[in-house]
Tab-separated table of C-alpha atoms and ligand atoms in Angstrom:
chain	number	residue	atom	x	y	z
A	27	MET	CA	2.262	0.515	-10.162
A	28	GLU	CA	1.310	-2.316	-12.466
A	29	GLU	CA	4.402	-1.438	-14.851
A	30	PHE	CA	6.691	-1.571	-11.631
A	31	VAL	CA	5.105	-5.001	-10.791
A	32	LEU	CA	5.267	-6.419	-14.209
A	33	GLY	CA	8.761	-5.211	-14.974
A	34	TRP	CA	10.237	-6.934	-11.782
A	35	ILE	CA	8.347	-10.183	-12.486
A	36	GLY	CA	9.738	-10.261	-16.148
A	37	ASP	CA	8.895	-12.832	-18.837
A	38	PRO	CA	6.072	-15.209	-18.119
A	39	PRO	CA	5.242	-17.934	-17.258
A	40	ALA	CA	5.957	-17.237	-13.457
A	41	LYS	CA	4.136	-18.606	-10.590
A	42	VAL	CA	2.737	-15.606	-8.757
A	43	LEU	CA	0.959	-14.994	-5.603
A	44	GLU	CA	-0.825	-11.793	-4.760
A	45	VAL	CA	-1.590	-10.848	-1.378
A	46	GLY	CA	-4.455	-8.494	-0.737
A	47	CYS	CA	-5.519	-8.178	-4.267
A	48	GLY	CA	-8.527	-6.038	-3.602
A	49	LYS	CA	-10.786	-5.669	-6.903
A	50	GLY	CA	-8.233	-7.808	-8.686
A	51	GLU	CA	-6.899	-5.350	-11.414
A	52	LEU	CA	-3.317	-6.163	-10.809
A	53	ALA	CA	-3.995	-10.106	-10.840
A	54	ARG	CA	-5.996	-9.971	-14.053
A	55	ALA	CA	-3.007	-7.961	-15.602
A	56	LEU	CA	-0.682	-10.650	-14.460
A	57	ALA	CA	-2.865	-13.292	-15.945
A	58	ARG	CA	-3.177	-11.392	-19.184
A	59	ALA	CA	0.499	-11.345	-19.326
A	60	GLY	CA	0.813	-15.135	-19.245
A	61	HIS	CA	1.762	-15.658	-15.576
A	62	SER	CA	0.092	-18.455	-13.350
A	63	VAL	CA	-1.713	-16.373	-10.583
A	64	ILE	CA	-3.138	-16.973	-7.211
A	65	ALA	CA	-4.861	-13.894	-5.652
A	66	ILE	CA	-6.154	-13.803	-1.967
A	67	ASP	CA	-8.086	-11.295	-0.242
A	68	PRO	CA	-10.372	-11.688	2.706
A	69	ARG	CA	-12.752	-9.070	1.533
A	70	ALA	CA	-16.772	-9.680	1.791
A	71	PRO	CA	-18.145	-11.581	-1.024
A	72	GLU	CA	-20.068	-8.697	-2.613
A	73	GLN	CA	-16.656	-6.860	-2.905
A	74	ALA	CA	-14.765	-9.722	-3.841
A	75	PRO	CA	-13.546	-10.335	-7.627
A	76	GLU	CA	-14.672	-13.369	-9.258
A	77	GLY	CA	-12.502	-15.825	-11.474
A	78	PRO	CA	-10.451	-18.632	-11.090
A	79	VAL	CA	-7.294	-16.920	-9.780
A	80	PHE	CA	-9.130	-15.479	-6.661
A	81	ARG	CA	-9.683	-16.923	-3.555
A	82	ARG	CA	-11.234	-15.378	-0.278
A	83	GLU	CA	-8.734	-15.723	2.426
A	84	ARG	CA	-6.076	-14.156	4.514
A	85	ILE	CA	-2.245	-14.492	4.088
A	86	GLU	CA	-2.233	-16.030	7.681
A	87	GLU	CA	-4.662	-18.890	6.820
A	88	PHE	CA	-3.081	-19.584	3.188
A	89	CYS	CA	-1.925	-22.980	2.864
A	90	GLU	CA	-1.177	-23.631	-0.703
A	91	LEU	CA	2.183	-25.308	-1.351
A	92	GLY	CA	5.149	-23.102	-2.970
A	93	PRO	CA	7.448	-22.552	-4.368
A	94	PHE	CA	6.319	-19.261	-5.776
A	95	ASP	CA	8.666	-17.407	-8.087
A	96	HIS	CA	7.079	-14.146	-7.154
A	97	VAL	CA	4.785	-12.639	-4.338
A	98	VAL	CA	3.264	-9.414	-4.945
A	99	ALA	CA	1.748	-7.060	-2.226
A	100	SER	CA	0.088	-3.664	-3.487
A	101	LEU	CA	-0.976	-1.465	-0.479
A	102	SER	CA	-2.075	-4.433	1.539
A	103	LEU	CA	1.062	-5.293	4.021
A	104	HIS	CA	-0.110	-2.227	6.286
A	105	HIS	CA	-3.385	-3.934	6.799
A	106	VAL	CA	-2.229	-7.419	7.455
A	107	GLU	CA	-2.869	-8.125	11.265
A	108	ASP	CA	0.019	-10.646	12.007
A	109	LEU	CA	2.384	-8.914	9.773
A	110	GLY	CA	5.765	-10.891	11.094
A	111	MET	CA	3.981	-14.322	10.888
A	112	ALA	CA	2.708	-13.514	7.384
A	113	LEU	CA	6.137	-12.237	6.093
A	114	GLY	CA	7.780	-15.310	7.410
A	115	LYS	CA	5.199	-17.429	5.553
A	116	VAL	CA	5.648	-15.555	2.278
A	117	ALA	CA	9.493	-15.952	2.647
A	118	ASP	CA	9.081	-19.639	3.108
A	119	LEU	CA	6.680	-19.828	0.166
A	120	LEU	CA	9.147	-18.068	-2.290
A	121	ARG	CA	11.835	-20.317	-4.167
A	122	ALA	CA	15.429	-19.236	-2.848
A	123	GLU	CA	15.796	-16.414	-5.430
A	124	GLY	CA	12.260	-15.436	-5.992
A	125	THR	CA	11.068	-11.874	-5.340
A	126	LEU	CA	8.382	-10.078	-3.023
A	127	VAL	CA	7.345	-7.133	-4.918
A	128	VAL	CA	5.775	-4.478	-2.574
A	129	VAL	CA	3.915	-1.042	-2.911
A	130	GLU	CA	3.186	0.192	0.450
A	131	PHE	CA	1.532	3.409	2.027
A	132	ALA	CA	3.333	5.426	4.726
A	133	TRP	CA	0.609	7.255	6.430
A	134	ASP	CA	3.137	8.065	9.122
A	135	ARG	CA	5.162	10.347	6.796
A	136	ILE	CA	1.974	12.702	6.562
A	137	ASP	CA	3.580	15.860	8.624
A	138	GLU	CA	2.214	19.093	9.124
A	139	ALA	CA	3.469	20.484	5.793
A	140	THR	CA	2.033	17.353	4.124
A	141	ALA	CA	-1.194	17.643	5.365
A	142	GLU	CA	-1.570	21.447	4.583
A	143	TRP	CA	-0.399	20.470	1.024
A	144	VAL	CA	-3.274	17.996	0.801
A	145	LEU	CA	-5.795	20.278	2.425
A	146	GLU	CA	-5.054	22.964	-0.322
A	147	ARG	CA	-5.670	20.479	-2.741
A	148	LEU	CA	-8.493	18.335	-1.876
A	149	PRO	CA	-11.359	18.299	-4.551
A	150	ALA	CA	-14.687	20.132	-3.428
A	151	ALA	CA	-16.803	18.098	-1.110
A	152	SER	CA	-19.844	16.408	-2.930
A	153	PRO	CA	-22.623	15.817	-0.600
A	154	SER	CA	-23.966	12.855	-2.419
A	155	GLU	CA	-20.593	11.016	-2.541
A	156	LYS	CA	-18.789	9.116	0.146
A	157	PRO	CA	-15.597	11.114	1.140
A	158	SER	CA	-12.574	9.815	-0.174
A	159	TRP	CA	-10.145	7.968	2.237
A	160	LEU	CA	-7.849	11.114	2.200
A	161	ARG	CA	-10.586	13.481	3.072
A	162	ARG	CA	-11.671	11.285	5.947
A	163	CYS	CA	-8.065	10.766	7.224
A	164	CYS	CA	-7.583	14.752	7.216
A	165	ARG	CA	-11.101	15.764	8.391
A	166	GLY	CA	-10.060	15.254	12.087
A	167	TRP	CA	-6.980	17.295	11.558
A	168	THR	CA	-9.365	20.306	10.857
A	169	ARG	CA	-11.860	19.342	13.417
A	170	GLY	CA	-13.460	22.669	14.782
A	171	ASP	CA	-11.677	24.370	11.945
A	172	GLU	CA	-14.032	24.323	8.827
A	173	GLY	CA	-13.099	27.833	7.644
A	174	GLY	CA	-9.386	27.851	8.173
A	175	MET	CA	-5.994	26.844	9.426
A	176	CYS	CA	-5.312	26.574	13.056
A	177	ASP	CA	-1.965	25.929	15.095
A	178	HIS	CA	-1.627	21.996	14.732
A	179	GLY	CA	1.925	22.122	16.444
A	180	GLY	CA	2.777	18.766	17.536
A	181	HIS	CA	-0.660	17.437	17.231
A	182	THR	CA	-0.276	16.215	13.601
A	183	GLU	CA	1.749	13.107	14.665
A	184	ALA	CA	-0.906	12.059	17.070
A	185	HIS	CA	-3.859	13.040	14.738
A	186	PHE	CA	-2.764	10.697	12.089
A	187	ALA	CA	-1.651	8.141	14.493
A	188	GLY	CA	-4.950	8.054	15.942
A	189	TRP	CA	-6.633	7.866	12.555
A	190	ALA	CA	-4.425	4.801	11.736
A	191	GLY	CA	-5.057	3.101	15.152
A	192	GLU	CA	-8.693	3.127	14.278
A	193	GLU	CA	-8.144	1.714	11.065
A	194	GLY	CA	-5.871	-0.862	12.245
A	195	LEU	CA	-2.817	0.012	10.018
A	196	HIS	CA	0.792	-0.582	10.730
A	197	ASP	CA	3.030	2.336	10.019
A	198	SER	CA	5.715	2.198	7.496
A	199	GLN	CA	8.733	1.652	9.988
A	200	ARG	CA	7.046	-1.472	11.217
A	201	VAL	CA	6.351	-2.530	7.788
A	202	ARG	CA	10.045	-1.909	6.920
A	203	ALA	CA	11.432	-3.592	10.029
A	204	GLU	CA	9.456	-6.832	9.368
A	205	LEU	CA	10.624	-6.817	5.547
A	206	GLN	CA	14.214	-6.520	6.877
A	207	ARG	CA	13.705	-9.349	9.167
A	208	HIS	CA	12.651	-11.916	6.635
A	209	PHE	CA	14.183	-10.487	3.368
A	210	VAL	CA	17.171	-8.960	1.665
A	211	GLU	CA	16.457	-5.603	0.081
A	212	ARG	CA	16.931	-5.712	-3.740
A	213	HIS	CA	15.152	-2.203	-4.540
A	214	PHE	CA	13.710	0.836	-2.537
A	215	GLU	CA	12.270	3.951	-3.739
A	216	TRP	CA	9.734	6.596	-2.083
A	217	VAL	CA	7.015	7.597	-4.509
A	218	PRO	CA	4.252	9.880	-4.836
A	219	TYR	CA	0.853	8.405	-3.602
A	220	LEU	CA	-1.742	11.106	-2.700
A	221	TYR	CA	-2.318	12.836	-6.061
A	222	PRO	CA	-5.115	10.447	-7.458
A	223	ASP	CA	-7.432	11.590	-4.314
A	224	LEU	CA	-6.714	15.433	-5.054
A	225	ALA	CA	-8.404	17.787	-7.170
A	226	ASP	CA	-8.313	17.398	-10.794
A	227	GLY	CA	-5.368	19.033	-12.468
A	228	VAL	CA	-2.942	17.572	-9.400
A	229	SER	CA	-0.665	15.131	-11.295
A	230	GLU	CA	1.537	12.728	-10.207
A	231	ALA	CA	4.341	15.064	-11.543
A	232	ASP	CA	3.247	17.978	-9.336
A	233	GLU	CA	3.508	15.540	-6.312
A	234	SER	CA	6.851	14.396	-7.422
A	235	VAL	CA	8.210	18.067	-7.634
A	236	ALA	CA	6.898	18.710	-4.154
A	237	ILE	CA	8.589	15.839	-3.009
A	238	GLU	CA	11.961	16.685	-4.789
A	239	VAL	CA	11.978	20.492	-3.160
A	240	GLU	CA	11.270	18.917	0.000
A	241	ALA	CA	8.004	20.844	0.292
A	242	ILE	CA	6.219	17.539	1.494
A	243	ASN	CA	7.077	13.948	2.186
A	244	ALA	CA	6.810	11.126	-0.238
A	245	THR	CA	3.995	8.768	1.322
A	246	ALA	CA	4.422	5.559	-0.419
A	247	PHE	CA	7.286	3.411	-1.292
A	248	ARG	CA	8.223	0.651	-3.674
A	249	TYR	CA	10.220	-2.300	-2.401
A	250	VAL	CA	11.679	-5.590	-3.926
A	251	GLY	CA	13.334	-8.181	-1.686
A	252	THR	CA	14.440	-11.802	-1.785
A	253	PRO	CA	14.079	-14.371	1.228
A	254	ALA	CA	16.855	-13.884	3.898
A	255	PRO	CA	19.038	-16.978	3.549
B	309	SAM	C1	-5.744	-0.836	0.369
B	309	SAM	S1	-6.464	-2.341	-0.404
B	309	SAM	C2	-5.391	-2.536	-1.540
B	309	SAM	C3	-6.071	-3.483	-2.628
B	309	SAM	C4	-5.192	-3.643	-3.932
B	309	SAM	N1	-4.084	-4.484	-3.704
B	309	SAM	C5	-4.623	-2.138	-4.463
B	309	SAM	O1	-3.617	-1.916	-4.748
B	309	SAM	O2	-5.841	-1.418	-4.770
B	309	SAM	C6	-5.640	-3.498	0.940
B	309	SAM	C7	-6.409	-4.778	0.692
B	309	SAM	O3	-5.694	-5.739	1.648
B	309	SAM	C8	-6.611	-6.700	2.114
B	309	SAM	N2	-5.970	-7.577	3.315
B	309	SAM	C9	-6.400	-6.937	4.648
B	309	SAM	N3	-5.730	-7.989	5.156
B	309	SAM	C10	-5.345	-8.907	4.683
B	309	SAM	C11	-5.003	-10.341	5.039
B	309	SAM	N4	-4.442	-10.635	6.234
B	309	SAM	N5	-4.453	-11.313	4.143
B	309	SAM	C12	-4.738	-10.875	2.646
B	309	SAM	N6	-5.284	-9.536	2.354
B	309	SAM	C13	-5.539	-8.771	3.336
B	309	SAM	C14	-8.073	-6.011	2.417
B	309	SAM	O4	-8.882	-6.892	2.112
B	309	SAM	C15	-7.882	-5.111	1.038
B	309	SAM	O5	-8.694	-5.593	-0.143
């Protein structure tokens, strides 16, 4: 992901805004590469990264003047409450040929085959550790079914939509529609996403092969756009 983002941003120095920086790894990598970075995220103070590039705020309230050369959003847009307003603001903050570089989760593409593939590869549960987001999101799908599979039929879609609703997450169609409304697409690809939360030994290559042979769906995408004229 870091390589993808740094590749699109190119040679330093560029003025970059990161939306939803989380713990700040990507923002630090961009700053190390010589870019001028502002990284925003509203997370709680005890979880917020420290340093001059970080600000505790939501994109909806961000009021720094542009133009930025690039805006980066890694796995954050599906969390942004007022997504249409936020992407309109991002488009306004970018210079005319500036790029929005996005990595996004597509939970709505977890169909029955993908969920089964995940369940067969989840690491052993540890009573002392908090379950991963992936275990939590699949848990309800197997409710009342601790010992084996049951017939999930058309309930799979409803289950994951219910989980995402509780988490307040947009689906990938909504995110893509809002991107299309404000940006011209320059790059799009579906990519693997689940392997980091699966058992040791399940690699990115394993997930890529399963996607290629259409055993499962890709559940993330990479996107690059420039502001719509
Ligand atoms: C799944 S985390 C991704 C963190 C990091 N970018 C990464 O790739 O690991 C989503 C982040 O988006 C942030 N976020 C949620 N709503 C936001 C908003 N309206 N504006 C900016 N960031 C937001 C959350 O606080 C959270 O840290």
